[in-house]
PDB file of C-alpha atoms in Angstrom:
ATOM      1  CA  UNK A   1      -5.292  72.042 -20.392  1.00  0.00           C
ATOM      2  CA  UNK A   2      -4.987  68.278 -19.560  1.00  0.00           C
ATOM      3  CA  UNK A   3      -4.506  66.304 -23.061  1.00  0.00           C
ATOM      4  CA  UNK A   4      -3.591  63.177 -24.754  1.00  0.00           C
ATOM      5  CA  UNK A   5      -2.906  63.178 -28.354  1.00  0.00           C
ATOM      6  CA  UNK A   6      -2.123  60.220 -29.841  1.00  0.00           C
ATOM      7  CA  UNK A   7      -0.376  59.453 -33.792  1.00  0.00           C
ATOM      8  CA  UNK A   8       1.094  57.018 -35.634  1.00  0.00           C
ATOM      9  CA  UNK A   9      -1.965  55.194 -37.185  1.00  0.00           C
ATOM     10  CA  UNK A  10      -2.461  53.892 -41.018  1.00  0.00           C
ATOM     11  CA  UNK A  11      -2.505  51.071 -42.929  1.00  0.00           C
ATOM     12  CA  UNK A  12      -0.916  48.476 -43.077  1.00  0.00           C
ATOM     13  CA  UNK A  13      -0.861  44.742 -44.281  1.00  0.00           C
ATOM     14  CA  UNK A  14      -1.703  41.464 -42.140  1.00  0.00           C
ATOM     15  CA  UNK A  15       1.039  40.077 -40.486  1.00  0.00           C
ATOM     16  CA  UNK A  16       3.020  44.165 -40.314  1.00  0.00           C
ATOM     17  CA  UNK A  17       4.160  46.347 -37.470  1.00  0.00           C
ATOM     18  CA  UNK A  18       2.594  49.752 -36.549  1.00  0.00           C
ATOM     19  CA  UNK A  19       4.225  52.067 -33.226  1.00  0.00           C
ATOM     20  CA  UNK A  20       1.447  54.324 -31.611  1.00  0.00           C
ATOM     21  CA  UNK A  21       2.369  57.095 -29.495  1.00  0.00           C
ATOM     22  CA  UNK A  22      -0.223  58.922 -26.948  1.00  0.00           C
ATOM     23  CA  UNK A  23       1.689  62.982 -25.830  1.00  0.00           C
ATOM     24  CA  UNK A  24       0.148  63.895 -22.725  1.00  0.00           C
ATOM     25  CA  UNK A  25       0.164  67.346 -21.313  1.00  0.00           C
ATOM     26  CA  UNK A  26      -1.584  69.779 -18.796  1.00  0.00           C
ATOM     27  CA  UNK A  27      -0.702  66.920 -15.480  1.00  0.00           C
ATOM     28  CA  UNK A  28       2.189  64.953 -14.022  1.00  0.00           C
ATOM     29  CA  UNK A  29       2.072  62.064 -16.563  1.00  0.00           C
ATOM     30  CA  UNK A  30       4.361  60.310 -14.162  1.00  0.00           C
ATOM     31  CA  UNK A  31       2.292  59.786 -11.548  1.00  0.00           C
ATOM     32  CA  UNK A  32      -0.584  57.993 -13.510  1.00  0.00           C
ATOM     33  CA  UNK A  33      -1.063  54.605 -14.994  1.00  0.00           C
ATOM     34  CA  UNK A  34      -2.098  54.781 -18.745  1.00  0.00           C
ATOM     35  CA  UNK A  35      -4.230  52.404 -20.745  1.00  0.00           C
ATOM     36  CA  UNK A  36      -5.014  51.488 -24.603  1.00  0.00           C
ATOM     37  CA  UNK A  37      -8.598  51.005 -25.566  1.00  0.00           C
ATOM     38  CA  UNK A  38      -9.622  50.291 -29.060  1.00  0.00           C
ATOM     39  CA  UNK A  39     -12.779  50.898 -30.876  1.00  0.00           C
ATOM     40  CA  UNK A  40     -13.508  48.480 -34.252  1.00  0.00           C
ATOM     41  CA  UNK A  41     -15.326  50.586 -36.552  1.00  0.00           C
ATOM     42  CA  UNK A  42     -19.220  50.468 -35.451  1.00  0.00           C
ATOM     43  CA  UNK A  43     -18.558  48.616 -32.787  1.00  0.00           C
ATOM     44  CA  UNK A  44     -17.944  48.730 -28.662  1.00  0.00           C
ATOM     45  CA  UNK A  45     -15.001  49.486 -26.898  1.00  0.00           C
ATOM     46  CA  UNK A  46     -12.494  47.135 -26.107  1.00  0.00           C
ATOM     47  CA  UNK A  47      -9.419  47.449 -23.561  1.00  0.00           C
ATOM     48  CA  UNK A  48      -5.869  46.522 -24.963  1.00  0.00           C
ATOM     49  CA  UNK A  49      -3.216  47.311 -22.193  1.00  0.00           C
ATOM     50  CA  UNK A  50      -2.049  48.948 -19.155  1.00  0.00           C
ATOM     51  CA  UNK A  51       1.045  50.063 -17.660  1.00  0.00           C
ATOM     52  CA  UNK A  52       1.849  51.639 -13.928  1.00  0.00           C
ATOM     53  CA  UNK A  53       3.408  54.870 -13.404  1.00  0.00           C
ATOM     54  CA  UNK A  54       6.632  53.397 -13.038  1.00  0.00           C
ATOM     55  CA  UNK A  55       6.212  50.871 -15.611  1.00  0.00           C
ATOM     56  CA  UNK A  56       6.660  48.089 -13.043  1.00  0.00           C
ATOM     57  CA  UNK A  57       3.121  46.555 -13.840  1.00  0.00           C
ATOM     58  CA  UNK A  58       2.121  45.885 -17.418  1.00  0.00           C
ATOM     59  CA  UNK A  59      -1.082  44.280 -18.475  1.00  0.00           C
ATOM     60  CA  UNK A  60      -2.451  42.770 -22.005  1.00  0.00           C
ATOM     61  CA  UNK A  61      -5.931  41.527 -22.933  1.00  0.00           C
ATOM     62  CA  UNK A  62      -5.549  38.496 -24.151  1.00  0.00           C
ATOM     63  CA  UNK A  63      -6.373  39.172 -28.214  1.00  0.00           C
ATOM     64  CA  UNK A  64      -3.500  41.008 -27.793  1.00  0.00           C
ATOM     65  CA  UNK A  65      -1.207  39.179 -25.886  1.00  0.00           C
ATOM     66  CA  UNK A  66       2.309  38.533 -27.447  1.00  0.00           C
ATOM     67  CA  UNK A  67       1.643  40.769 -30.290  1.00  0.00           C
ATOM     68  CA  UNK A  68       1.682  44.041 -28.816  1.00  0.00           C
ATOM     69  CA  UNK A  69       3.557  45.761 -26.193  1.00  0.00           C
ATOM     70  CA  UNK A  70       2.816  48.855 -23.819  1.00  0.00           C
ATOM     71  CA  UNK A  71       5.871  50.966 -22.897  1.00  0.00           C
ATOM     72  CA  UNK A  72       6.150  54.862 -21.695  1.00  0.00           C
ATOM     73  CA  UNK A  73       8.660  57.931 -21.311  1.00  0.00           C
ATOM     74  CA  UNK A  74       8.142  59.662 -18.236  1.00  0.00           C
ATOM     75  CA  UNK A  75      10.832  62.030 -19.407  1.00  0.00           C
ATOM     76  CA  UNK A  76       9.063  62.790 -22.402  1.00  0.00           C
ATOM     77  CA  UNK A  77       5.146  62.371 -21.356  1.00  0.00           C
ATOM     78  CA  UNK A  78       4.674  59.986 -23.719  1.00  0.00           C
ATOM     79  CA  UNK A  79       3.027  56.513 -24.318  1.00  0.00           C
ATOM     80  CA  UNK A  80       3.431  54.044 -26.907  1.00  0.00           C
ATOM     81  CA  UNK A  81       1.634  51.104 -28.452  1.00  0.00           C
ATOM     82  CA  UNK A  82       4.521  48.872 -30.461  1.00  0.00           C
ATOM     83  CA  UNK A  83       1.966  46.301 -32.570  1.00  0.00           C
ATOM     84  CA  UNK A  84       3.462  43.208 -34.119  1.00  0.00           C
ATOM     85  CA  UNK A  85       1.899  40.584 -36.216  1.00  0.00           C
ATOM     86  CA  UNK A  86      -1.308  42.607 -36.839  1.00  0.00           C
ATOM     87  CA  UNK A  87      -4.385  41.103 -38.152  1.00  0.00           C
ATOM     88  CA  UNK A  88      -7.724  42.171 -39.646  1.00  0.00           C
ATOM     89  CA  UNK A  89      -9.395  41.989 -36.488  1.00  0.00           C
ATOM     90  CA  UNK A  90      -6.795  44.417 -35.163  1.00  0.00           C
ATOM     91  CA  UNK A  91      -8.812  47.485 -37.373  1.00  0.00           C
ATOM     92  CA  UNK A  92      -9.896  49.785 -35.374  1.00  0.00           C
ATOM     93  CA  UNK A  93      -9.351  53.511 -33.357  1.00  0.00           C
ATOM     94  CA  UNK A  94      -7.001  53.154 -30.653  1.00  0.00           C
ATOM     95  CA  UNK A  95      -7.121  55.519 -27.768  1.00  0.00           C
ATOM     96  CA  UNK A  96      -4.760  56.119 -24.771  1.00  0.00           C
ATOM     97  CA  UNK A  97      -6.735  56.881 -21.710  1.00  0.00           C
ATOM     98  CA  UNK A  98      -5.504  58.127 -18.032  1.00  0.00           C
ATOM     99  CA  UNK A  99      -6.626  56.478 -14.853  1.00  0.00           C
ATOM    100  CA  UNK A 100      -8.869  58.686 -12.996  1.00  0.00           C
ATOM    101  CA  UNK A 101      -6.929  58.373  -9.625  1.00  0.00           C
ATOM    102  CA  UNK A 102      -2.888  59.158  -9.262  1.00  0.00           C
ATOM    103  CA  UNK A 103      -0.845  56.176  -8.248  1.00  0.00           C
ATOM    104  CA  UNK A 104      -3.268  53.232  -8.769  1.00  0.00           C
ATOM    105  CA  UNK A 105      -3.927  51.074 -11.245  1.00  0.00           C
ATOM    106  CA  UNK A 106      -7.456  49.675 -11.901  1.00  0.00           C
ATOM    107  CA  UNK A 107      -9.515  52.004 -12.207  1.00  0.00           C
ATOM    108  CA  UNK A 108     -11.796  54.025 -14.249  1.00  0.00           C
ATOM    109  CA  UNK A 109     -10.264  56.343 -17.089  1.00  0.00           C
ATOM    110  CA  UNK A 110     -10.766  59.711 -17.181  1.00  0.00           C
ATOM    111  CA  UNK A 111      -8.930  61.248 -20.100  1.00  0.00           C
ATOM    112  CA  UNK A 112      -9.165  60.290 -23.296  1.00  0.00           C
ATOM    113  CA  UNK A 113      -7.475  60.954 -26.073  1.00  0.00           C
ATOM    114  CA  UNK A 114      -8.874  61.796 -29.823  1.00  0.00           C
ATOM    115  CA  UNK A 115      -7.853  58.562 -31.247  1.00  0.00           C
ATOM    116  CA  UNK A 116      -5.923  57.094 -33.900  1.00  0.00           C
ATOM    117  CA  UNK A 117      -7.004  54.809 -37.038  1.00  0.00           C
ATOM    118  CA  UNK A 118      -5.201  52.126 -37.820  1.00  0.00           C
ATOM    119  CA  UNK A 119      -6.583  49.582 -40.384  1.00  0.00           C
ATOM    120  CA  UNK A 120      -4.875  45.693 -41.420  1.00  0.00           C
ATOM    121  CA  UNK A 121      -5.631  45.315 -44.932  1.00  0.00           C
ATOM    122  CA  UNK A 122      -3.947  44.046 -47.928  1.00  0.00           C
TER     123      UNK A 122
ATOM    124  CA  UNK B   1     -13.766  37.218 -17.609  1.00  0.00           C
ATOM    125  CA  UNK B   2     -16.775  38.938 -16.264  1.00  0.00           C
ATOM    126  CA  UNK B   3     -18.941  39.974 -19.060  1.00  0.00           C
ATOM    127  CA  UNK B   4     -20.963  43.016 -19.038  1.00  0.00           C
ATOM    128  CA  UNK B   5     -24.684  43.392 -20.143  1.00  0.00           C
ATOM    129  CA  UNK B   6     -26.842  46.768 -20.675  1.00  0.00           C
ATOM    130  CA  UNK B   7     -29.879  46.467 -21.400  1.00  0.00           C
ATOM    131  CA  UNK B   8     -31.904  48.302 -23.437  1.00  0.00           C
ATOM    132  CA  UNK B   9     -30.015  48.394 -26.296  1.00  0.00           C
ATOM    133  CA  UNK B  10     -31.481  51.077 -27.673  1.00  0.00           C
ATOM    134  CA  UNK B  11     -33.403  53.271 -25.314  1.00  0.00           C
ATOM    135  CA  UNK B  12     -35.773  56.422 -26.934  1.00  0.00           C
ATOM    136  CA  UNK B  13     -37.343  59.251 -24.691  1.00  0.00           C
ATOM    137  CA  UNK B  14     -38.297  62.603 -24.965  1.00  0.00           C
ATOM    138  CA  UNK B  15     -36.133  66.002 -24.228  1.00  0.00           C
ATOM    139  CA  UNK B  16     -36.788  66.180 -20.418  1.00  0.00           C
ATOM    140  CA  UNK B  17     -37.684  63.151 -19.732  1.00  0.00           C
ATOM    141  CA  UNK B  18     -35.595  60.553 -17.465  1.00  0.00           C
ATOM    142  CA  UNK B  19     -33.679  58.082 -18.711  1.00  0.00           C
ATOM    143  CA  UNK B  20     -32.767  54.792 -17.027  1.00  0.00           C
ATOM    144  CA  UNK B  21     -30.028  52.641 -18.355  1.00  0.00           C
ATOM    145  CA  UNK B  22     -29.180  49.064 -17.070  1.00  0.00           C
ATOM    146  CA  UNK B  23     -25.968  47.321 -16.486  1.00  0.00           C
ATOM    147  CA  UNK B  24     -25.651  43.761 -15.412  1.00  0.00           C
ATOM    148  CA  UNK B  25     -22.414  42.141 -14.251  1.00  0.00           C
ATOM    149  CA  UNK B  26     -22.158  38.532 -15.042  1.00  0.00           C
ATOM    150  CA  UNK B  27     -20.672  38.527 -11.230  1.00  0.00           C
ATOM    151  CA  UNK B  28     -19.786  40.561  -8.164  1.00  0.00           C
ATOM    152  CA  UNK B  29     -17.656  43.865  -9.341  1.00  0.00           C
ATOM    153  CA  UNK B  30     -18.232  45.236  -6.312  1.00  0.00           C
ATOM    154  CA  UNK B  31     -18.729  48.799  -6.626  1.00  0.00           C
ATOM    155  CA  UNK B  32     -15.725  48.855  -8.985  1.00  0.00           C
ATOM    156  CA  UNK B  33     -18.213  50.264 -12.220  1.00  0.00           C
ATOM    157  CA  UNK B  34     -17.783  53.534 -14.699  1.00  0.00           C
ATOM    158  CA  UNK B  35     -20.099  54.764 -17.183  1.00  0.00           C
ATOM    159  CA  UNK B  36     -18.621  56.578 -20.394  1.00  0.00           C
ATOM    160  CA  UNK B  37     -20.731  58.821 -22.370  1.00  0.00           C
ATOM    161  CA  UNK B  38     -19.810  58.587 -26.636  1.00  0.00           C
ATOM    162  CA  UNK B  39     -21.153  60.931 -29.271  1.00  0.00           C
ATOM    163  CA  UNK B  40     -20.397  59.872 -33.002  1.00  0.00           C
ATOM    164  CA  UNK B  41     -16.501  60.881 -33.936  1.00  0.00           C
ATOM    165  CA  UNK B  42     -15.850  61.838 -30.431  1.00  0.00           C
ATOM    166  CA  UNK B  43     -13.656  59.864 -27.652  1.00  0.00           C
ATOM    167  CA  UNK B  44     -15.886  58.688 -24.483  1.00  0.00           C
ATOM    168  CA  UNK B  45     -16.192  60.687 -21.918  1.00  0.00           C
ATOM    169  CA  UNK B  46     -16.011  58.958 -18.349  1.00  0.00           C
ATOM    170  CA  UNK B  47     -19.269  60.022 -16.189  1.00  0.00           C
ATOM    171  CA  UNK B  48     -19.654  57.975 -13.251  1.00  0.00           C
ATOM    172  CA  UNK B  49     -17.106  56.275 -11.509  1.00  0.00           C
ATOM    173  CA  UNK B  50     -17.163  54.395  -8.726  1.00  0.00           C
ATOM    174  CA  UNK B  51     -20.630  53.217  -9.369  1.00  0.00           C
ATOM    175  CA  UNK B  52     -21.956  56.689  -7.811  1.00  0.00           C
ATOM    176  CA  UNK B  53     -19.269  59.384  -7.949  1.00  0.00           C
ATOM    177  CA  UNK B  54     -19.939  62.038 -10.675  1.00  0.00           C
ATOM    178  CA  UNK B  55     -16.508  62.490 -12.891  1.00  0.00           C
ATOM    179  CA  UNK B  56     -14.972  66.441 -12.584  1.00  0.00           C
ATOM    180  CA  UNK B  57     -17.859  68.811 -14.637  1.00  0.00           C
ATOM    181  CA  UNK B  58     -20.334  66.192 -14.736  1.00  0.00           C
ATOM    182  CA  UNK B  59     -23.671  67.515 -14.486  1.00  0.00           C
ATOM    183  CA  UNK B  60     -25.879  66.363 -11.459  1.00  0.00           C
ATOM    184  CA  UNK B  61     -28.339  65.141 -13.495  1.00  0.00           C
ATOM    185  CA  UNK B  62     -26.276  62.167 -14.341  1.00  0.00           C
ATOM    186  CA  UNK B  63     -26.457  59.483 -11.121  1.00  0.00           C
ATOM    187  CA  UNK B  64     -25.293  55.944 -10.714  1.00  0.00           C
ATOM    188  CA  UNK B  65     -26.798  53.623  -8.464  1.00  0.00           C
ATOM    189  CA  UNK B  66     -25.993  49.636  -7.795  1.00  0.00           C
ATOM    190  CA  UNK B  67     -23.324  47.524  -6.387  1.00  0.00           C
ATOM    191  CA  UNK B  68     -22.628  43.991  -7.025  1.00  0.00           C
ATOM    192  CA  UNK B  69     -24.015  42.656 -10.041  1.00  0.00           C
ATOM    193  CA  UNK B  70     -26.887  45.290 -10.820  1.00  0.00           C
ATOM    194  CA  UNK B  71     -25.939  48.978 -11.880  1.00  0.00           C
ATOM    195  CA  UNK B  72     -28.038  52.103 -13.071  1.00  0.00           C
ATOM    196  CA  UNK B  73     -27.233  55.050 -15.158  1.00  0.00           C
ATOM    197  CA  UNK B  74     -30.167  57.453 -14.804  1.00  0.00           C
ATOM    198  CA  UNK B  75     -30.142  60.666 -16.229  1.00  0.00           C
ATOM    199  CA  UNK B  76     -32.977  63.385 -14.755  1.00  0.00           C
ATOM    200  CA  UNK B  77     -34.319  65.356 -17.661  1.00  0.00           C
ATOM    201  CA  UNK B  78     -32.630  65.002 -20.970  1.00  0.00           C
ATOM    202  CA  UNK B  79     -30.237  67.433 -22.618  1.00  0.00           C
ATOM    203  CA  UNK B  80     -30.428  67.718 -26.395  1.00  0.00           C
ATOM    204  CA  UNK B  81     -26.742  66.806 -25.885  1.00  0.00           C
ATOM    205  CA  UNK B  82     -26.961  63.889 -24.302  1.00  0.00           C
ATOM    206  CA  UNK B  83     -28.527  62.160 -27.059  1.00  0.00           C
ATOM    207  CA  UNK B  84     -25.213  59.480 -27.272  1.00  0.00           C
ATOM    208  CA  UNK B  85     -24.223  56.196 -26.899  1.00  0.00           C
ATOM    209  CA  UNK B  86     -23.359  54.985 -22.829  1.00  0.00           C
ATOM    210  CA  UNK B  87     -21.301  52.219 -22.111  1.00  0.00           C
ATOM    211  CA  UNK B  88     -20.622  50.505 -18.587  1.00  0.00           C
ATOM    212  CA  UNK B  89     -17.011  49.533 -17.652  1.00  0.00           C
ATOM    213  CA  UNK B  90     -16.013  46.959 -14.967  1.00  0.00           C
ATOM    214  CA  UNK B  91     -12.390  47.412 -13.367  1.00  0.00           C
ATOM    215  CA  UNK B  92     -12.542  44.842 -10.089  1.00  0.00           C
ATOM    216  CA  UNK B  93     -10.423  42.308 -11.777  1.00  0.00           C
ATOM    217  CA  UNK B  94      -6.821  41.568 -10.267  1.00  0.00           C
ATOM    218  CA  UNK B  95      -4.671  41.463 -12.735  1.00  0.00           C
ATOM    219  CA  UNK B  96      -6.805  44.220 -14.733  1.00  0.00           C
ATOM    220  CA  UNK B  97      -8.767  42.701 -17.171  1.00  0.00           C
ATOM    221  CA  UNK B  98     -10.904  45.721 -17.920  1.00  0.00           C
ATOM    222  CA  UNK B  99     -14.485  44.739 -19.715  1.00  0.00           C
ATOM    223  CA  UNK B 100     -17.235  47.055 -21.557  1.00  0.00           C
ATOM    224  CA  UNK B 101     -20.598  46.623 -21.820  1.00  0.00           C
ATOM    225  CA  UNK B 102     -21.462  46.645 -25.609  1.00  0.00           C
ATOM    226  CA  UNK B 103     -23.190  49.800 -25.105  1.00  0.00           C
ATOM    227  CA  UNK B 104     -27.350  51.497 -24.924  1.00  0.00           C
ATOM    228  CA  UNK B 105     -28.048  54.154 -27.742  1.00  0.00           C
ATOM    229  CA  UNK B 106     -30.580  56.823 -26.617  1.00  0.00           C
ATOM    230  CA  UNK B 107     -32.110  58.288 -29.325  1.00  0.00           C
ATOM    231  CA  UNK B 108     -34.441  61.310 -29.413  1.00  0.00           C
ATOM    232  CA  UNK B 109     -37.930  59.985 -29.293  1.00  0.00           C
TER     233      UNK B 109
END
């Protein structure tokens, strides 16, 4: 069965650090450019980052930018999310999603995973 | 950034009835447009892709139709499960700089 599962969500305070991690299995995780899309509680969804298959090509939205940084382990099928100065407006459910088509990048996303919480709060 | 409008924001019909929802690019994605189907505490589910081509086990009666700046999400004769909230997703940009629409909730009617 193709599947992302992703963990590492909490709390934490404004201005702390917070490492997400997205295990995929059921397809060749290396050949397929992941994403980050996050979802503030009752609201839409917004997209946080990209990286290749290869990791050559990484891409931030800009409320993001600087803060956070997208990095994977083809070895181990995994994803990560490392977040840095984190704010309130940072709250929300982060999900790591799988580009529909091997070997591209920009494109739709096909799988999703379940999501993980993580809430800036003092 | 191109910004992404659906229209209506909520949207109710009747089991079996067709549902039209509206996306509106504020310019040219091409044909470069995904809708995502989300039910409450679940992930969203990509549907269309492409602006036309169904996602793997998507029923037929989900279509997309459009190009450009004007897309449609219809769905043939409601589902009791497809009572949900849709959301339209540009990906044209280069650099990717992926935007949502803020979403259509269709409710039972």
């Amino acid at each position: 069965e193709v599947q992302l599962v992703e963990s590492g969500g909490g709390l934490v305070k404004p201005g702390g650090s917070l490492r997400l991690s997205c295990a995929a299995s059921g397809f060749t995780f290396s050949s397929y450019s992941m994403n980050w899309v996050r979802q503030a509680p009752g609201k839409g969804l917004e997209w946080v980052s990209s990286i290749s298959s290869s990791s050559s090509y990484i891409y931030y939205a800009d409320s993001v930018k600087g803060r956070f940084t997208i990095s994977r382990d083809n070895a181990k099928n995994s994803l990560y999310l490392q977040m840095n100065s984190l704010r309130a407006e940072d709250t929300a459910v982060y999900y790591c999603a799988r580009d529909v088509e091997m070997a591209t990048l920009g494109n739709a996303f096909d799988i999703w995973g379940q999501g993980t919480m993580v809430t800036v709060s003092s | 950034e191109i910004v992404m409008t659906q229209s209506p924001a909520t949207l109710s019909v009747s089991p079996g009835e067709r549902a039209t929802l509206s996306c509106r690019a504020s310019q040219s994605v091409s044909s470069n447009l995904a809708w995502y189907q989300q039910k409450p505490g679940q992930a969203p589910r990509l549907l269309i892709y492409g602006a036309s081509t169904r996602a793997t086990g998507i029923p037929a009666r989900f279509s997309g139709s459009g190009s450009g700046t004007e897309f449609t999400l219809t769905i043939s004769s409601l589902q009791s499960e497809d009572f949900a909230v849709y959301y339209c997703q540009q990906y044209n940009n280069w650099p990717p700089l992926y935007t949502f629409g803020q979403g259509t909730k269709l409710e039972i009617k």
